[in-house]
Tab-separated table of C-alpha atoms in Angstrom:
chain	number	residue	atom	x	y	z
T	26	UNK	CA	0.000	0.000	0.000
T	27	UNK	CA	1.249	3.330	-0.336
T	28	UNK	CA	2.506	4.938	2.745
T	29	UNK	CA	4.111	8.455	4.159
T	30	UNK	CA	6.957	7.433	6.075
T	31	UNK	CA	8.373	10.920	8.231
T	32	UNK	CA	10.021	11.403	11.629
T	33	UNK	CA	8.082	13.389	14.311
T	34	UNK	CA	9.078	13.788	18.097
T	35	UNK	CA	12.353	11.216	17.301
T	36	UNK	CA	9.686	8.329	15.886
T	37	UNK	CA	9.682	7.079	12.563
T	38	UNK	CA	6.405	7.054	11.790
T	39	UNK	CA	4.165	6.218	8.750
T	40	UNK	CA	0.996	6.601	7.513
T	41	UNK	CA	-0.793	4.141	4.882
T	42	UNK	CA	-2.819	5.901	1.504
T	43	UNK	CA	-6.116	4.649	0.811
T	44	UNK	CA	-7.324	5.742	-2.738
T	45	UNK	CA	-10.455	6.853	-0.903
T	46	UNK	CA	-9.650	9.554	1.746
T	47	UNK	CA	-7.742	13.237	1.361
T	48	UNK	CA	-4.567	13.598	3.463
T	49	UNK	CA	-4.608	16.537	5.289
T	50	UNK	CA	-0.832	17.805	6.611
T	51	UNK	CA	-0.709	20.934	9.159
T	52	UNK	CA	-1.443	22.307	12.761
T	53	UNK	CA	-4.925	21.859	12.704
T	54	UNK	CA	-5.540	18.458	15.155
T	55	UNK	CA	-7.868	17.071	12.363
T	56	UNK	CA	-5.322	16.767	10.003
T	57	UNK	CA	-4.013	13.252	9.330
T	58	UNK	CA	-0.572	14.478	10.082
T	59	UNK	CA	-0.911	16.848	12.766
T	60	UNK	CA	2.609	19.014	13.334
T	61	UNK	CA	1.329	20.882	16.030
T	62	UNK	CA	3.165	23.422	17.609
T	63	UNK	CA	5.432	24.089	14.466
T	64	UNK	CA	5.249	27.938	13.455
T	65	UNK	CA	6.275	27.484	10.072
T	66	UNK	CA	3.180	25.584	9.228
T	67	UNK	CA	0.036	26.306	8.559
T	68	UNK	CA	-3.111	24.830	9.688
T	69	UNK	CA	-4.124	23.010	6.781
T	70	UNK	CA	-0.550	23.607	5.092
T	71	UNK	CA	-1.175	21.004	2.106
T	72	UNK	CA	-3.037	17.873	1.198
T	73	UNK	CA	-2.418	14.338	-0.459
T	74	UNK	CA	-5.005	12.516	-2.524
T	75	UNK	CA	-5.527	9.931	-5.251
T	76	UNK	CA	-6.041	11.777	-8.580
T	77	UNK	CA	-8.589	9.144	-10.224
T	78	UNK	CA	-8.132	10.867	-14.065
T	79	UNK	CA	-4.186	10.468	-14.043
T	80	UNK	CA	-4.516	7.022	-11.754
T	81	UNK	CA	-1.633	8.847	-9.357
T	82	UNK	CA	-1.397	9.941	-6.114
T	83	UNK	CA	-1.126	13.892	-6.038
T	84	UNK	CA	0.273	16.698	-3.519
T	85	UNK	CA	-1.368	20.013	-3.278
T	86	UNK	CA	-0.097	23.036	-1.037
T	87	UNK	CA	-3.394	24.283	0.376
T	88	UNK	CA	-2.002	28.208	0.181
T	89	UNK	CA	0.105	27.995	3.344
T	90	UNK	CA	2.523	30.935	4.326
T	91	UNK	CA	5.413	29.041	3.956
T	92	UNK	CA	4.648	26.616	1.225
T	93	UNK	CA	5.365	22.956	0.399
T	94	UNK	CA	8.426	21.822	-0.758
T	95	UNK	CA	9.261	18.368	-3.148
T	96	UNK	CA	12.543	17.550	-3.712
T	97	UNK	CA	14.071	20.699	-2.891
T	98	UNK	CA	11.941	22.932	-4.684
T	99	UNK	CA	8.440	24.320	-3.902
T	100	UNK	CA	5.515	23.142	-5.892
T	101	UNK	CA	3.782	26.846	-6.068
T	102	UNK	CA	0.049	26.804	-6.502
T	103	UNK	CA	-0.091	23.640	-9.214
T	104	UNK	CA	-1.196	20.166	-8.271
T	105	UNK	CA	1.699	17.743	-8.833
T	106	UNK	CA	1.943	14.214	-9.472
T	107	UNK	CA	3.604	12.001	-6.708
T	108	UNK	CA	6.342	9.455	-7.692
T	109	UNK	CA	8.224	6.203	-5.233
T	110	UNK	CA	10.415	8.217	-3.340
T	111	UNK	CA	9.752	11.598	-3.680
T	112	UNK	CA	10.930	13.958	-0.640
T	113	UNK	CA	7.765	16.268	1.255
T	114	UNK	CA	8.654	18.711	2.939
T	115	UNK	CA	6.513	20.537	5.527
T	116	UNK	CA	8.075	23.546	7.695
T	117	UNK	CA	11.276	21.161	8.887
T	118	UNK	CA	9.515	18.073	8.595
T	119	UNK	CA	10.646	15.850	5.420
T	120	UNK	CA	7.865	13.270	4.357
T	121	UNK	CA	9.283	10.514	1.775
T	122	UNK	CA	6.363	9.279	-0.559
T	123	UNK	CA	6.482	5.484	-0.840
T	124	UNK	CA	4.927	3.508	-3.648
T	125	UNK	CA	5.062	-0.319	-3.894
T	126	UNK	CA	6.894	-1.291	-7.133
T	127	UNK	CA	3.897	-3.799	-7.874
T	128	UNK	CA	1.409	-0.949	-7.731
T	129	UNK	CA	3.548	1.545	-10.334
T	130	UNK	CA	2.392	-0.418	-13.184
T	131	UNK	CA	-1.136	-0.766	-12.011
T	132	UNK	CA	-4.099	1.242	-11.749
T	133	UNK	CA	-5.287	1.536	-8.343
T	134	UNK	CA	-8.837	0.413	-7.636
T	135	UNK	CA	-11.259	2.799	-6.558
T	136	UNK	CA	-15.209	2.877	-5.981
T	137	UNK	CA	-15.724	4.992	-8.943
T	138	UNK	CA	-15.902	4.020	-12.549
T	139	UNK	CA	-14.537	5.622	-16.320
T	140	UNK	CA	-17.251	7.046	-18.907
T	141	UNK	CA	-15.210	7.351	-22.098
T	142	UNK	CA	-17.239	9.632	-24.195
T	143	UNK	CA	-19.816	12.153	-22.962
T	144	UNK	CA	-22.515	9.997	-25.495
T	145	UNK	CA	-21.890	6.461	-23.924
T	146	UNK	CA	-24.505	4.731	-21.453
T	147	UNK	CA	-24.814	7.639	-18.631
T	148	UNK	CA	-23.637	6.177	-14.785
T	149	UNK	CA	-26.188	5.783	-12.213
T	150	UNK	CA	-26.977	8.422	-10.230
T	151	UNK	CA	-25.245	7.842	-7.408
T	152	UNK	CA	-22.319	6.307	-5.803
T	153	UNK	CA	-24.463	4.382	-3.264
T	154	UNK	CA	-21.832	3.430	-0.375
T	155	UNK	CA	-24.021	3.496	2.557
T	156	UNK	CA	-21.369	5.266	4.906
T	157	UNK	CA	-22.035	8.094	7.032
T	158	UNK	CA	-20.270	9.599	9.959
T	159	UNK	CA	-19.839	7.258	13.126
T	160	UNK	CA	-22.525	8.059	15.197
T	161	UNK	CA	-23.943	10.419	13.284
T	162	UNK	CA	-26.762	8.570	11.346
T	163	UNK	CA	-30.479	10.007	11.432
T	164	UNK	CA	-32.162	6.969	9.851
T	165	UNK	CA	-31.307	3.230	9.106
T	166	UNK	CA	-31.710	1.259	5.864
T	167	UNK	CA	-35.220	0.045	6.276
T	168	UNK	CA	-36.946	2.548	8.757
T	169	UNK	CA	-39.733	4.575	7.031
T	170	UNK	CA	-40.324	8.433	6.164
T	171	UNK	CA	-43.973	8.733	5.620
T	172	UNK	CA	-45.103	6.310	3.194
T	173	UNK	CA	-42.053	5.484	2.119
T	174	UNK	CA	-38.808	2.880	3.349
T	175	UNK	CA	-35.513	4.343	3.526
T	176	UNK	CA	-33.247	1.327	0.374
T	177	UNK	CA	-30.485	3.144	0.032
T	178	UNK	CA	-28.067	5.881	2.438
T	179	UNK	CA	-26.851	8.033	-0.649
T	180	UNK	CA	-24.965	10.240	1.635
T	181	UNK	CA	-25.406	11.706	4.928
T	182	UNK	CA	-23.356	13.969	6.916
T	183	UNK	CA	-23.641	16.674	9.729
T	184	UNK	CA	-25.538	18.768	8.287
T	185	UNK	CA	-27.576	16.620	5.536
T	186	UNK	CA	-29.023	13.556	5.173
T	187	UNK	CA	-30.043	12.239	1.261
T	188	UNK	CA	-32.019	8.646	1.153
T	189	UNK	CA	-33.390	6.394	-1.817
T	190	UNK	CA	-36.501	5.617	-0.803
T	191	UNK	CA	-39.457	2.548	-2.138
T	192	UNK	CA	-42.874	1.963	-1.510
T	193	UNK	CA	-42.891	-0.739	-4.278
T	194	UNK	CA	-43.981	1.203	-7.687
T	195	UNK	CA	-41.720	3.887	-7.605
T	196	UNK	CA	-38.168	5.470	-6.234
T	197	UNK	CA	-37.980	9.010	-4.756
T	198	UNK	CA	-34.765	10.578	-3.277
T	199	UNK	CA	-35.509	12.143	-0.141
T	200	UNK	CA	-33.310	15.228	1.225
T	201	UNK	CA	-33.434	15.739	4.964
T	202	UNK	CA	-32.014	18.732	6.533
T	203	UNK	CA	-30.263	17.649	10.075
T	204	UNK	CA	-30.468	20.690	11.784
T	205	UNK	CA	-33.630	21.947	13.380
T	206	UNK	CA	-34.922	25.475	11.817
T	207	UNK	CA	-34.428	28.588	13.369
T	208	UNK	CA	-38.510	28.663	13.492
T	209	UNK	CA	-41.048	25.783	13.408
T	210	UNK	CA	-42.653	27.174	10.468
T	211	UNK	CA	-40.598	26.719	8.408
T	212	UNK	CA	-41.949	23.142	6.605
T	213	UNK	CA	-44.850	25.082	6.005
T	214	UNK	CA	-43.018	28.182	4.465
T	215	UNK	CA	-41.392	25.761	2.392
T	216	UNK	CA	-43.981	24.019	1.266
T	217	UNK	CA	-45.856	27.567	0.114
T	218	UNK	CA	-42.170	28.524	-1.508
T	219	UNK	CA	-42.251	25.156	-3.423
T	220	UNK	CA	-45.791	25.290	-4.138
T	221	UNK	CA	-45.225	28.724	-6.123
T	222	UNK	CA	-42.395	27.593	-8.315
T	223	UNK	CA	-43.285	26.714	-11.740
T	224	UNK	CA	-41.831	23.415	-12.589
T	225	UNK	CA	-42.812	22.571	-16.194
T	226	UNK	CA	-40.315	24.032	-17.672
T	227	UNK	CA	-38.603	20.852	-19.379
T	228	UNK	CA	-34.636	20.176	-17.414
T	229	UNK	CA	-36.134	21.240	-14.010
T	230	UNK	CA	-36.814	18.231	-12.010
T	231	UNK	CA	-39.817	18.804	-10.237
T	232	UNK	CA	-40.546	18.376	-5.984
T	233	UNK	CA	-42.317	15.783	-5.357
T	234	UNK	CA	-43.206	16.680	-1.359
T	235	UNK	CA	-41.753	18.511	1.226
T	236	UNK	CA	-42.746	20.220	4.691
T	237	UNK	CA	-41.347	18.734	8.332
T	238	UNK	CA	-40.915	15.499	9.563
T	239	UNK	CA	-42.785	14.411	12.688
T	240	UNK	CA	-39.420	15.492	14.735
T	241	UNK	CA	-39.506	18.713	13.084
T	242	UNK	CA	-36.855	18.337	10.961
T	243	UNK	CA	-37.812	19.887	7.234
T	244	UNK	CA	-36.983	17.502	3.646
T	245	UNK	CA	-38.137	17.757	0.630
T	246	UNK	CA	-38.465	14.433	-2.243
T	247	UNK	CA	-37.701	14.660	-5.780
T	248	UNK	CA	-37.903	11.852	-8.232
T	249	UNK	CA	-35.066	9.550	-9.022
T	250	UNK	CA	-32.805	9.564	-11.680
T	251	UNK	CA	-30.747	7.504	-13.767
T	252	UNK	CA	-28.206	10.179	-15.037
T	253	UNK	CA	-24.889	10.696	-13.686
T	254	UNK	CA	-24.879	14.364	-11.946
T	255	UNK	CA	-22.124	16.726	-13.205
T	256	UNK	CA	-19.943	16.080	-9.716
T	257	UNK	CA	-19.634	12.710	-11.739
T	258	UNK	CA	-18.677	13.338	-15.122
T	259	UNK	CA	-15.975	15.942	-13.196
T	260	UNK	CA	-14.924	13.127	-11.294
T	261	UNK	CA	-14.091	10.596	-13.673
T	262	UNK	CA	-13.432	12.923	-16.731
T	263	UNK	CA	-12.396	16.271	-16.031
T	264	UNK	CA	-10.092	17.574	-16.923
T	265	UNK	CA	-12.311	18.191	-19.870
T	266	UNK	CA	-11.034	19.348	-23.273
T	267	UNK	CA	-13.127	22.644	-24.185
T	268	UNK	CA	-14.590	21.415	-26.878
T	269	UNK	CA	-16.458	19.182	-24.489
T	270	UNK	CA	-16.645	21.226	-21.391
T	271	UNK	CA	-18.228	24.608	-23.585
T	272	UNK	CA	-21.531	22.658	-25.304
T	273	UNK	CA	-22.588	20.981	-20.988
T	274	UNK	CA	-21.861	24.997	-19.735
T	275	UNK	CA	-24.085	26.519	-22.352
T	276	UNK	CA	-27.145	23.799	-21.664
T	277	UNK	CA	-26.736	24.659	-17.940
T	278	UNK	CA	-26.582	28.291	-18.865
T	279	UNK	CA	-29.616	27.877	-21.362
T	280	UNK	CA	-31.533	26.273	-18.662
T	281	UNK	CA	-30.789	28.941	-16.199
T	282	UNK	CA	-31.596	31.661	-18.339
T	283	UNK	CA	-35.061	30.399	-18.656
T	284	UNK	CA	-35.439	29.887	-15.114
T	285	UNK	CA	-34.730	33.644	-14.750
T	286	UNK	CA	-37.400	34.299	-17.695
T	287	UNK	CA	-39.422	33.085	-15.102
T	288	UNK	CA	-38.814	34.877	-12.172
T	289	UNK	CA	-36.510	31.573	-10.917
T	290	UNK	CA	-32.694	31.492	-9.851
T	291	UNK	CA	-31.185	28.599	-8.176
T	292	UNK	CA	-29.012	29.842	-5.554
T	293	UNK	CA	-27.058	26.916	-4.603
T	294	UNK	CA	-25.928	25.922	-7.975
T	295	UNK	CA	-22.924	23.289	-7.838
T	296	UNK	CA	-21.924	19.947	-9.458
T	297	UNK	CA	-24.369	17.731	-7.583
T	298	UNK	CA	-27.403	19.218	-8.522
T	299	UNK	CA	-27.335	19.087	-12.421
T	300	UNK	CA	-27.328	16.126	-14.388
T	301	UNK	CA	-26.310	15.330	-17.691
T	302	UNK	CA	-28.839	13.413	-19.396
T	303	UNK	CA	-27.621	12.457	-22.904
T	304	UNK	CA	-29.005	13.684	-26.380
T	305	UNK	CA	-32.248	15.376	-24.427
T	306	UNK	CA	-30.777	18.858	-22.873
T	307	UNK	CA	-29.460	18.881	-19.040
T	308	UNK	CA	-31.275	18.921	-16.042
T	309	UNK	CA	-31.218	20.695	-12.401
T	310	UNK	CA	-32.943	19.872	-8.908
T	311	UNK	CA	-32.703	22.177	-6.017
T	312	UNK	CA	-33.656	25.274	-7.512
T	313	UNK	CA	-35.626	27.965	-6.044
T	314	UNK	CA	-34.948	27.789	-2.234
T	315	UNK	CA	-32.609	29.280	-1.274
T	316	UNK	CA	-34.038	32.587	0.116
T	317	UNK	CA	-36.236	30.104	2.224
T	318	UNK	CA	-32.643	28.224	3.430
T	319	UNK	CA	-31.222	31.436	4.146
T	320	UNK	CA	-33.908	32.647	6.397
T	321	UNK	CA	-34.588	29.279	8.602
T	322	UNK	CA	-30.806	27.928	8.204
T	323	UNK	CA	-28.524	31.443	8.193
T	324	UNK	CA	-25.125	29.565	9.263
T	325	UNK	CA	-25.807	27.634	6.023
T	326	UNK	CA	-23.677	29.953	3.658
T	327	UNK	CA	-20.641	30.041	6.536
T	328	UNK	CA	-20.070	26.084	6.595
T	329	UNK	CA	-17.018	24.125	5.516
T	330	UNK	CA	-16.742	23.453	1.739
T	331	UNK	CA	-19.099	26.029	0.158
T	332	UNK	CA	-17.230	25.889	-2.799
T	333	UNK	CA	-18.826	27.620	-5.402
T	334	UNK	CA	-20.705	30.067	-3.555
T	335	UNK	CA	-20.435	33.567	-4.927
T	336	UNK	CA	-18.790	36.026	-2.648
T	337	UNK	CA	-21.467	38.403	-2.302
T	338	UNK	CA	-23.751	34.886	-0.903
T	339	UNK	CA	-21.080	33.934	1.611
T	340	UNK	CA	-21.095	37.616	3.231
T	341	UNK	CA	-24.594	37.249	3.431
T	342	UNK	CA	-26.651	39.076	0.633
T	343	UNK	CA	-29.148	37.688	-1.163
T	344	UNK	CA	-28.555	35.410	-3.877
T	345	UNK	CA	-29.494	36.537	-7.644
T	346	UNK	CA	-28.572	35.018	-10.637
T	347	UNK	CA	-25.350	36.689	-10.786
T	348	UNK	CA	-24.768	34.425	-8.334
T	349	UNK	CA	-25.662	31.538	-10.359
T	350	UNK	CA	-23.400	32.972	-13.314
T	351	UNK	CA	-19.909	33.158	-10.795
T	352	UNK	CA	-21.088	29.187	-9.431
T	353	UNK	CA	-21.236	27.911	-12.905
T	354	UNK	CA	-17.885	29.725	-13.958
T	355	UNK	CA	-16.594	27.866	-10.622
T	356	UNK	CA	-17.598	24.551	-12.487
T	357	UNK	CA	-16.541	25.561	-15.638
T	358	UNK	CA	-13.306	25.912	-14.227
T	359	UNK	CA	-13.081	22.662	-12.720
T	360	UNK	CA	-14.462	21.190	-15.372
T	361	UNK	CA	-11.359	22.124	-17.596
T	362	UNK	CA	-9.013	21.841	-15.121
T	363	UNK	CA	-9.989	19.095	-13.196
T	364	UNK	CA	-9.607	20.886	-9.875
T	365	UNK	CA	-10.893	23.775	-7.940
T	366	UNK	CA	-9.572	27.321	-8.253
T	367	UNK	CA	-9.577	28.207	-4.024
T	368	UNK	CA	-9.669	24.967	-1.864
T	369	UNK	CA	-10.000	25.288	2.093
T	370	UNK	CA	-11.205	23.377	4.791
T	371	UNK	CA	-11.908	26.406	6.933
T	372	UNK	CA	-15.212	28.203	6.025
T	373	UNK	CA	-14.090	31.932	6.650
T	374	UNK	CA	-10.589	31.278	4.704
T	375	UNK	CA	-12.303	30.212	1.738
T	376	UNK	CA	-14.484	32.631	1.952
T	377	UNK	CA	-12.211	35.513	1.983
T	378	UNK	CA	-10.126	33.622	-1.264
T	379	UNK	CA	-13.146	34.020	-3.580
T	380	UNK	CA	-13.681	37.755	-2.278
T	381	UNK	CA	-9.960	38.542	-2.299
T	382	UNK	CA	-8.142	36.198	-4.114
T	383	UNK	CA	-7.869	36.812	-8.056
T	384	UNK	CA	-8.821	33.574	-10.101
T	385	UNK	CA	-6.146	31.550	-11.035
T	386	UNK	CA	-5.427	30.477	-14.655
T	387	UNK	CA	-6.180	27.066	-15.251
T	388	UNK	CA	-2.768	26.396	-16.467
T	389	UNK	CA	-1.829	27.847	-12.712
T	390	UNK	CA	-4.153	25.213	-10.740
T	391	UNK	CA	-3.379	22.053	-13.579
T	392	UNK	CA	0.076	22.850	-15.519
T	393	UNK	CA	-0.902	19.680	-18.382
T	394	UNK	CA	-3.946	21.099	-19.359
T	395	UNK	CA	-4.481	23.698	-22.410
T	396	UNK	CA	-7.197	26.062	-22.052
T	397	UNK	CA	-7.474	29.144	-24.919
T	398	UNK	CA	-7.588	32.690	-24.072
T	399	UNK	CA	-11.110	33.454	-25.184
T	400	UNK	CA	-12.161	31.021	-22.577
T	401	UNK	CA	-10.024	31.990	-20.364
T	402	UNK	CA	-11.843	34.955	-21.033
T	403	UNK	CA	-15.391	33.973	-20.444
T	404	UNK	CA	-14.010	32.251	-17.118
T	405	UNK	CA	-12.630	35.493	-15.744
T	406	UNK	CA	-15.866	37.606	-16.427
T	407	UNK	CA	-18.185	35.064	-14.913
T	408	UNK	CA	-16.015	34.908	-11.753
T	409	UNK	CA	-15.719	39.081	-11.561
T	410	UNK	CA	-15.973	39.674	-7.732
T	411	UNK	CA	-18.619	42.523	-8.759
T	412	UNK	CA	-21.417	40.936	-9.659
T	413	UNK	CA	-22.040	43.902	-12.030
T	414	UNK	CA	-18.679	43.301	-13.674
T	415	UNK	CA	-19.632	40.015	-14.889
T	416	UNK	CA	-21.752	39.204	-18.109
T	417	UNK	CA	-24.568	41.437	-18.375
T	418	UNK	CA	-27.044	38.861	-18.588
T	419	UNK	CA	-27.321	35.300	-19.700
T	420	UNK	CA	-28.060	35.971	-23.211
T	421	UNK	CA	-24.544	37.633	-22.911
T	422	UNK	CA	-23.125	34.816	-21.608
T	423	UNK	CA	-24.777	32.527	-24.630
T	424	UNK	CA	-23.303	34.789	-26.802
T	425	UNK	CA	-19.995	34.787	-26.037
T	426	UNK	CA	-19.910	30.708	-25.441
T	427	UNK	CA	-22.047	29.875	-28.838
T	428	UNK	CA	-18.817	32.512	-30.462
T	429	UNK	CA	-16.163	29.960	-28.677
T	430	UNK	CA	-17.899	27.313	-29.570
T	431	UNK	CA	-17.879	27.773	-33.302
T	432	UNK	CA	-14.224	29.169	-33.435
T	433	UNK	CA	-13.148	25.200	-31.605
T	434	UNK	CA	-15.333	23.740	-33.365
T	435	UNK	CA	-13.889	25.753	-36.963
T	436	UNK	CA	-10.553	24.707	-35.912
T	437	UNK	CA	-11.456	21.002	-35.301
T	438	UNK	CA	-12.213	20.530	-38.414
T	439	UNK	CA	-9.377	22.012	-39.654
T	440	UNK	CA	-7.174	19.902	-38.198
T	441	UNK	CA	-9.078	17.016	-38.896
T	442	UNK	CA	-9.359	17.750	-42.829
């Protein structure tokens, strides 16, 4: 297995990889190296993890003060690929990165699986593992909500709980929120926010139900689906060449701009909630509440990982579609890159990189990839920390991808002919 081998407090120590988990080194006592009481390193100073694309194991500085060092020299803001015997260092402490020889001419295994081509047979949904946090679990497989028995755990954490749920003709995912509201009527205020949305427009995927449990806890049900959501098709493709990555941003954008025809934004747009559904336009779920989430759940916005929140949503204003514009440039950018532009643990840290921070290039974040300057372009303007310096409306935004779109496209064939 591959391992960290270091010394710390004059013990040799070493710490096994599992192509499964991120290794966090710094102060903080969470990480899986903690180095506490070292000056020179930051709490979350840089982190290790299995990069499923490139099938290699991958070291990222997470912006410390000091930065990380490999093999003498430090590795900047770019993710690099880890090799048998490579040198780590941390402040004063030297990590050596050990790979079996059997495993450097093998793939490692992991849980999730290749899609080839963005036409083939779409993944299921979900990667259905049926973990959640020790002690932490808010329903078992089997117990019933309502009608319906809980089949699968989907994913559940601290803060959110998302089931598969049966009863026998049909399968409904089920969203519960963990946390009790900051006022009791809430389920009903979400039921009249839901109940005013207009859901026929074709990509939306309608609610089902929704209101408050019988311990007051609010959820909401949507139907469920067969297509792979775009956290996915990042996961096991990106980074994406743009010729892929522009025609899946303008559906989403498409989609969105008809939302706002109507009066609709989503507010928490990300990965997770849109799904690629093959030869029949995209499709999103979650829309349209998060005003309500705001008001009953206000912490929301200042939890760990918010990671394509616009800054004007993390500091607490009122999310427009603007906001849905700098989330989707977010994705766009992972999409191509295959990463994320500000990564942090911390909630208020990355908070304050997407307000202060200037958006890296994507050659900056993922030095193999090749991304042209009139995207590059497009990717800077959606991500403006102004919301009114960034495209002046969606039709804008169409515009200037359809423009892209037809000059790769134009050159594609070129090069083909």
């Amino acid at each position: 297995m591959p391992s960290l081998e270091y010394e710390w407090n004059g013990r040799t120590r070493k710490l096994e990889l599992s192509p499964e988990q991120e290794y966090y080194i710094g102060r903080d006592p969470e990480c899986a190296v903690c180095l506490d009481g070292i000056g020179k390193v930051s709490r979350r100073h840089c982190i290790i993890y299995y990069n499923r694309n490139n099938k290699c194991y991958t070291l990222a500085d997470m912006y410390s003060t000091n930065g990380t060092g490999l093999n003498g020299r430090k590795i900047g803001r770019n993710d690099v690929f880890l090799h048998d015997k490579d040198e780590i260092q941390v402040g004063p402490v030297r990590f050596q990165f050990l790979m079996p020889e059997i495993l450097q001419t093998q793939s490692i295994s992991t849980a999730s699986t290749k899609l080839p081509l963005i036409s083939t047979q779409p993944l299921s949904r979900g990667k259905i593992n049926n973990e959640t946090l020790p002690g932490n679990e808010l329903y078992q497989l089997g117990d019933r909500i309502g009608e319906y028995q809980i089949s699968r755990i989907i994913s559940e954490n601290e803060y959110r709980a998302i089931y598969l749920l049966e009863d026998g003709s049909q399968s409904s995912i089920c969203k519960v929120f963990k946390e009790l509201p900051s006022d009791f009527s809430a389920g009903k205020d979400l039921i009249r926010t839901i109940a005013k949305l207009k859901t026929d427009l074709p990509g939306l995927i309608p609610y089902q139900d929704c209101g408050s449990l019988d311990n007051g806890l609010c959820y909401y049900t949507l139907p469920f689906r067969e297509e792979p959501s775009y956290a996915q098709l990042i996961s096991v493709m990106a980074p994406l060449h743009e010729n892929k990555a522009i025609p899946l941003l303008y559906s989403v954008a498409l989609l969105l701009y008809k939302m706002e025809q109507m009066g609709m934004i989503h507010g928490d747009l990300n990965p997770g909630n849109l799904f690629f559904v093959s030869k029949a336009g995209n499709s999103v779920e979650g829309y349209g509440i998060s005003e309500w989430q705001q008001k009953y759940f206000p912490e929301y916005v200042k939890r760990p990982r918010q990671w394509y929140a616009a800054p004007e949503v993390t500091a607490g204003e009122k999310a427009t579609w603007q906001s849905d514009l700098y989330s989707l440039g977010i994705i766009m950018f992972q999409m191509l890159t295959g990463v994320l532009p500000f990564r942090s643990d911390s909630a208020e840290e990355l908070a304050a990189m997407h307000r202060n921070q200037p958006l890296p290039l994507p050659r900056e974040r993922n030095s193999q990839v090749t991304v042209s300057p009139s995207v590059c372009g497009i990717l800077t303007r959606m991500t403006m920390k102004d919301p009114a310096k960034r495209h002046s409306s969606w039709k804008d935004l169409l515009a200037a991808l359809e423009k892209v779109n037809n000059q790769l496209t134009k050159q594609e064939n070129m090069s083909n002919s």
